[in-house]
Amino acid sequence: MRINKKLRCIVLLALASGIAFGVSAQDSVKNKQKDIPDYQLGTFYVYGDRYKNKSALGGKLEKEIKYIPASVNIVTNKEIKKTASDNLAEALKYETGITGDWKSNSTVGYFANIRGETLDNSNFLTDGMKTFGYVGQQVMSENVYGLEKAEILRGPSSTFNGAGSVSGVINMELKAPKDENFSEVEVKFGSNKQKVLNFDTNTTDGDKSIRLVGSFEKKDLFTNNSDITRTYIAPSVKKKIGDKTDVTVKVFYQKDHVNGSALQPMEKLKSHAHFEKYSDKTLFGGKGWQNQDVKQVGLNVSFNHKFDNMWSFHQKGFIRDIKNFSKDIMAPSVFPINNDEMRLMPRVNDYKGRSYGLDQYIKRHEENGKNSRDTFVGLDWHYENVDWKQKQNFMTRKLSDLEKPAINEIENALKNGQLMSGNYWGREWGLYASHNEKRGKWNFSGGMRRALFVSSDDNLKEIYATTGQLGVVYELTDEVLPYAHWNNSFKPVYFLDKDKNILPPTTGREFEIGLRYLPKNSNVKASIAIYDLRKQNVPDPVNKILPNGWAIPDYYRSIGEVASKGVDVSWENKYGDVKVKANYSYLDSKVTKSATADEVGKPSANSPRQSLSLRAEKTFGDITAGVGIHYIGERNQFNRQNHNSTKLGGVTVFDAYVSKENKNSSLSLAVKNILNKKYYTSVFDDCGFVGSERTFVLSYDYRI
C-alpha cells in the first residue's frame, strides 16, 4: 500500500504525539489482523437559537449561530422529553425535510431520508464521530434518553466527516458531566404495555464531575407475541487539570432483547396474493423461536489543552463493539405461492462489529477588535471490522397453521439451509485543514480534506479523494444575514461491473444559498434555504431474470445520477403565551441518469415533494399544552423487480401533549397520532412498512 508523503508525515507526527489511546487501539487491531474506515464530523454550522447562542456541532470549531452558512437543526433533550419520544424517528419528525420510520414502535434501529437520499451507517454519528460506515446494514441508535441533543446537518459532509452520503448526517451527542449537582428520576407508562424507568444524576466538586444515566424499558411490538426489553447504563466523568486542560470519558452499555419478531412492521397491499387472508401481525412459526439480542458497548474520550490565548490542541476518540444475533422468519411475496399455502424463510443471523476512531487537531485563534480568525489543521483515522453469518432455507405452511409452533420443523429446514458469511474491514485516514475569518460584515469559512481509503475487498483498490467546502455569511444588517455554501462528498462502493471491476466512488456536491432573519428584542427566528444537490456515479443494477420470474442484479453500471432541488423554510415566534414553530420543505428529487431507461425521470424513492410541520404551545400558569401537525406529501416507490411505480398518498398526523410543572416535579401526558391515522412510510414488493400507530405516554419525573 502506498501512502503519499504528506499523509505519511502527518500519520507519523500524530503517533509521535504519544497519545496512548490511539496507540493501544491500533495495537489491538494488529493483534487481531483486522481493520476498517474512518470518519468525523467537522466544522458544521448551526442556526436556530433552540440550544445555545453558540454551537460546536460535532466537537469542532465553536461559532456564533448567526455566522453559520449551512442548514442544521438541533433537538435538545428537553424537546425529546416534552414529546415523549422513544427513538430518533419520533425525536426528529418535526424537523425540516426528514422522513423515514421503518421500525415503527421498535427502538432497535432507524432509517432516515434527507433531501431525497436515504442515510446509511456512515451518516449516523456519536459525539461527532462515525462508529460504523460501509460494512453491515445494521443502523443502531443509542437510547434517546441518553442524549444531550441530536443534530442534523443537511448536504454533503466529506470535507470534515470523511467518506459518506451526499445528503447529510445525524449526530447524537451523549450526555456529559456538568458543573452542577442534580438528580432526576422519571417513570413512564404508555400504550403497548410500555413501562420505563429513567434516572440521571450528576455530582461535582469543582475540578471533577461525575454523571450516571440509566434507562430500563419494556413494551410490546407490532407483531403478535412480540416485545422488546432495553437496558441502558452510561457513566461519564470530566476532569479539569488547572485552567487550561480538561479530559472527558463517556462509557455506555446498551442491551436490547426482543422476544418474537423484530422485523419491520409490514402490511400486505391489495396486489398481494394473500391480501386479507391472514393477519399482518401474525408471528410466523408461533412463540418460542423468533428473537433478537443486540448488545452495544461504547467508549468516547475527549482531551482539550489550551497552550495560550492563541494556540490549543484538541483530541477525541472512540471504541465501539456491537453484537447482533437474531432468529427471524420472513414471508417473501416474490416467490411462487398458492391460495392455501405460503413459503416462509427462516433465518439465523449473527453480526459482530468493532470499530475505533481517533481525531486530533491544532487550532490557532486571533482577534483584532471586531475581526477574528480561526485556523486548524488535523488528522483523523477510522477502522472497523465486521463479521457476519447468515443461514436460511425455505419451508411451506398452510395459511391456517402460520402461528402454530414449528420449532422442530424450522430447525430441520435450517440443517440443510444455505450458509453465507463474510468478514470485512476498512480503514480511512484524513488530513484536513480549515480557516474561518470574520472581517467587518463578512464571515468566511473554507476547508479541504485529503483522504485515503482502503478495505479488505480484493477488488477495492486504494482510493484517494480530495473534498472541500466554502461558505460565506454577510451581515446585511444586524438582523438580516444572507449566506452561501458549497460542499462535496465521496463514498466508496462495493459493486462490480460486467468485467468484475470495482465501480468508482459515488460523489456528490451541493450549492446552497439562504437568508436568516433574527430581529433584535424579538422572539422571531426565520430562515430560508435553497439548494441544488447532485449525486453522481450512482451504482445502477443490470438485472437478470430467474426461472421463477424474479429479477436480481447480474452486475452494476456506474452511470446513474440523482438530482435534488428544493427549498426549506423555518419560522419561530412567540405571541404572548403561545409559542409557534413551523417548517416547510419543497423537494424535487428525481433520477436523471440510469441503466434502466424507464427509471430516468422518476422521483427518488420515499422523497415527498412537500412536507410540513407545525407546533404550537401555550402556557397557563404552571400548565403547558401543545399540539403538533406533521404532513408528509405524496411519495413514489420504484420496484426494481417489476419496474412498476407505487405511489404513496400524503398523510397528516396530529400529536398533542400537556404537562403540569411543580417545584421539583412534573406530570405530563403525550398522545401521538391522535386520530390513529394509518399510513405507510415505504413499500417493498407487495407490502407496505407501517407508520407508528396511536400511542399514549404518561410521564412523571422528580428532580432534586
mmCIF file of N, CA and C in Angstrom, residues 34 57 150 173 184 215 255 259 267 278 284 331 344 366-367 386 400 402 431 446 496 507 513 566 673 684:
data_model
loop_
_atom_site.group_PDB
_atom_site.id
_atom_site.type_symbol
_atom_site.label_atom_id
_atom_site.label_comp_id
_atom_site.label_asym_id
_atom_site.label_seq_id
_atom_site.Cartn_x
_atom_site.Cartn_y
_atom_site.Cartn_z
ATOM 1 N N LYS A 34 -7.268 -7.299 11.885
ATOM 2 C CA LYS A 34 -8.492 -6.743 11.316
ATOM 3 C C LYS A 34 -8.293 -5.245 11.159
ATOM 4 N N LEU A 57 -20.979 21.958 16.673
ATOM 5 C CA LEU A 57 -21.601 20.729 16.206
ATOM 6 C C LEU A 57 -20.553 19.697 15.819
ATOM 7 N N ALA A 150 -29.682 15.954 19.627
ATOM 8 C CA ALA A 150 -29.483 15.349 18.313
ATOM 9 C C ALA A 150 -29.369 16.479 17.302
ATOM 10 N N GLU A 173 -25.295 13.430 20.407
ATOM 11 C CA GLU A 173 -24.348 13.817 21.451
ATOM 12 C C GLU A 173 -24.781 13.225 22.786
ATOM 13 N N GLU A 184 -32.377 13.219 38.811
ATOM 14 C CA GLU A 184 -33.708 13.123 38.227
ATOM 15 C C GLU A 184 -34.106 11.661 38.119
ATOM 16 N N SER A 215 -31.506 3.748 31.942
ATOM 17 C CA SER A 215 -32.869 3.585 31.451
ATOM 18 C C SER A 215 -33.199 2.106 31.347
ATOM 19 N N LYS A 255 -28.349 -2.938 25.932
ATOM 20 C CA LYS A 255 -28.775 -4.271 25.505
ATOM 21 C C LYS A 255 -30.251 -4.228 25.152
ATOM 22 N N ASN A 259 -38.302 -10.574 22.246
ATOM 23 C CA ASN A 259 -38.997 -11.855 22.195
ATOM 24 C C ASN A 259 -39.978 -11.786 21.040
ATOM 25 N N GLU A 267 -47.537 -4.500 6.192
ATOM 26 C CA GLU A 267 -48.891 -4.926 5.849
ATOM 27 C C GLU A 267 -48.956 -5.273 4.368
ATOM 28 N N TYR A 278 -54.750 -13.492 6.068
ATOM 29 C CA TYR A 278 -54.241 -13.728 7.416
ATOM 30 C C TYR A 278 -53.804 -12.385 7.987
ATOM 31 N N PHE A 284 -45.024 -15.668 12.558
ATOM 32 C CA PHE A 284 -44.818 -16.916 11.832
ATOM 33 C C PHE A 284 -44.054 -17.924 12.692
ATOM 34 N N ALA A 331 -41.545 -13.756 5.022
ATOM 35 C CA ALA A 331 -42.531 -14.318 4.097
ATOM 36 C C ALA A 331 -42.428 -13.572 2.778
ATOM 37 N N LEU A 344 -42.308 -19.730 3.620
ATOM 38 C CA LEU A 344 -41.641 -18.963 4.668
ATOM 39 C C LEU A 344 -40.133 -19.172 4.569
ATOM 40 N N GLU A 366 -7.092 34.121 16.568
ATOM 41 C CA GLU A 366 -6.630 35.502 16.645
ATOM 42 C C GLU A 366 -7.823 36.442 16.685
ATOM 43 N N GLU A 367 -7.702 37.528 17.431
ATOM 44 C CA GLU A 367 -8.736 38.562 17.482
ATOM 45 C C GLU A 367 -8.091 39.929 17.339
ATOM 46 N N VAL A 386 -16.129 -6.102 10.591
ATOM 47 C CA VAL A 386 -17.432 -6.735 10.755
ATOM 48 C C VAL A 386 -17.367 -8.186 10.295
ATOM 49 N N SER A 400 -53.631 -21.582 7.538
ATOM 50 C CA SER A 400 -54.304 -21.834 8.817
ATOM 51 C C SER A 400 -53.330 -22.236 9.913
ATOM 52 N N LEU A 402 -50.073 -20.832 10.297
ATOM 53 C CA LEU A 402 -48.925 -19.926 10.311
ATOM 54 C C LEU A 402 -48.394 -19.653 11.709
ATOM 55 N N LEU A 431 -6.455 13.893 6.257
ATOM 56 C CA LEU A 431 -5.701 15.085 6.625
ATOM 57 C C LEU A 431 -6.535 16.286 6.208
ATOM 58 N N GLY A 446 -13.798 28.042 5.032
ATOM 59 C CA GLY A 446 -13.362 27.153 3.963
ATOM 60 C C GLY A 446 -12.568 26.007 4.537
ATOM 61 N N LEU A 496 -19.572 -4.517 -8.532
ATOM 62 C CA LEU A 496 -18.704 -4.831 -9.657
ATOM 63 C C LEU A 496 -19.428 -4.609 -10.977
ATOM 64 N N THR A 507 -20.029 10.174 -5.875
ATOM 65 C CA THR A 507 -19.662 11.530 -5.479
ATOM 66 C C THR A 507 -20.904 12.410 -5.427
ATOM 67 N N ILE A 513 -27.919 28.473 -0.972
ATOM 68 C CA ILE A 513 -27.981 29.876 -0.573
ATOM 69 C C ILE A 513 -29.144 30.016 0.394
ATOM 70 N N GLY A 566 -34.491 21.966 -3.976
ATOM 71 C CA GLY A 566 -35.575 22.242 -3.054
ATOM 72 C C GLY A 566 -35.404 23.518 -2.262
ATOM 73 N N ASN A 673 -50.105 10.522 17.142
ATOM 74 C CA ASN A 673 -51.037 10.071 16.104
ATOM 75 C C ASN A 673 -52.450 9.967 16.694
ATOM 76 N N PHE A 684 -42.335 -2.216 -0.232
ATOM 77 C CA PHE A 684 -41.406 -3.162 -0.837
ATOM 78 C C PHE A 684 -42.220 -4.294 -1.439
#
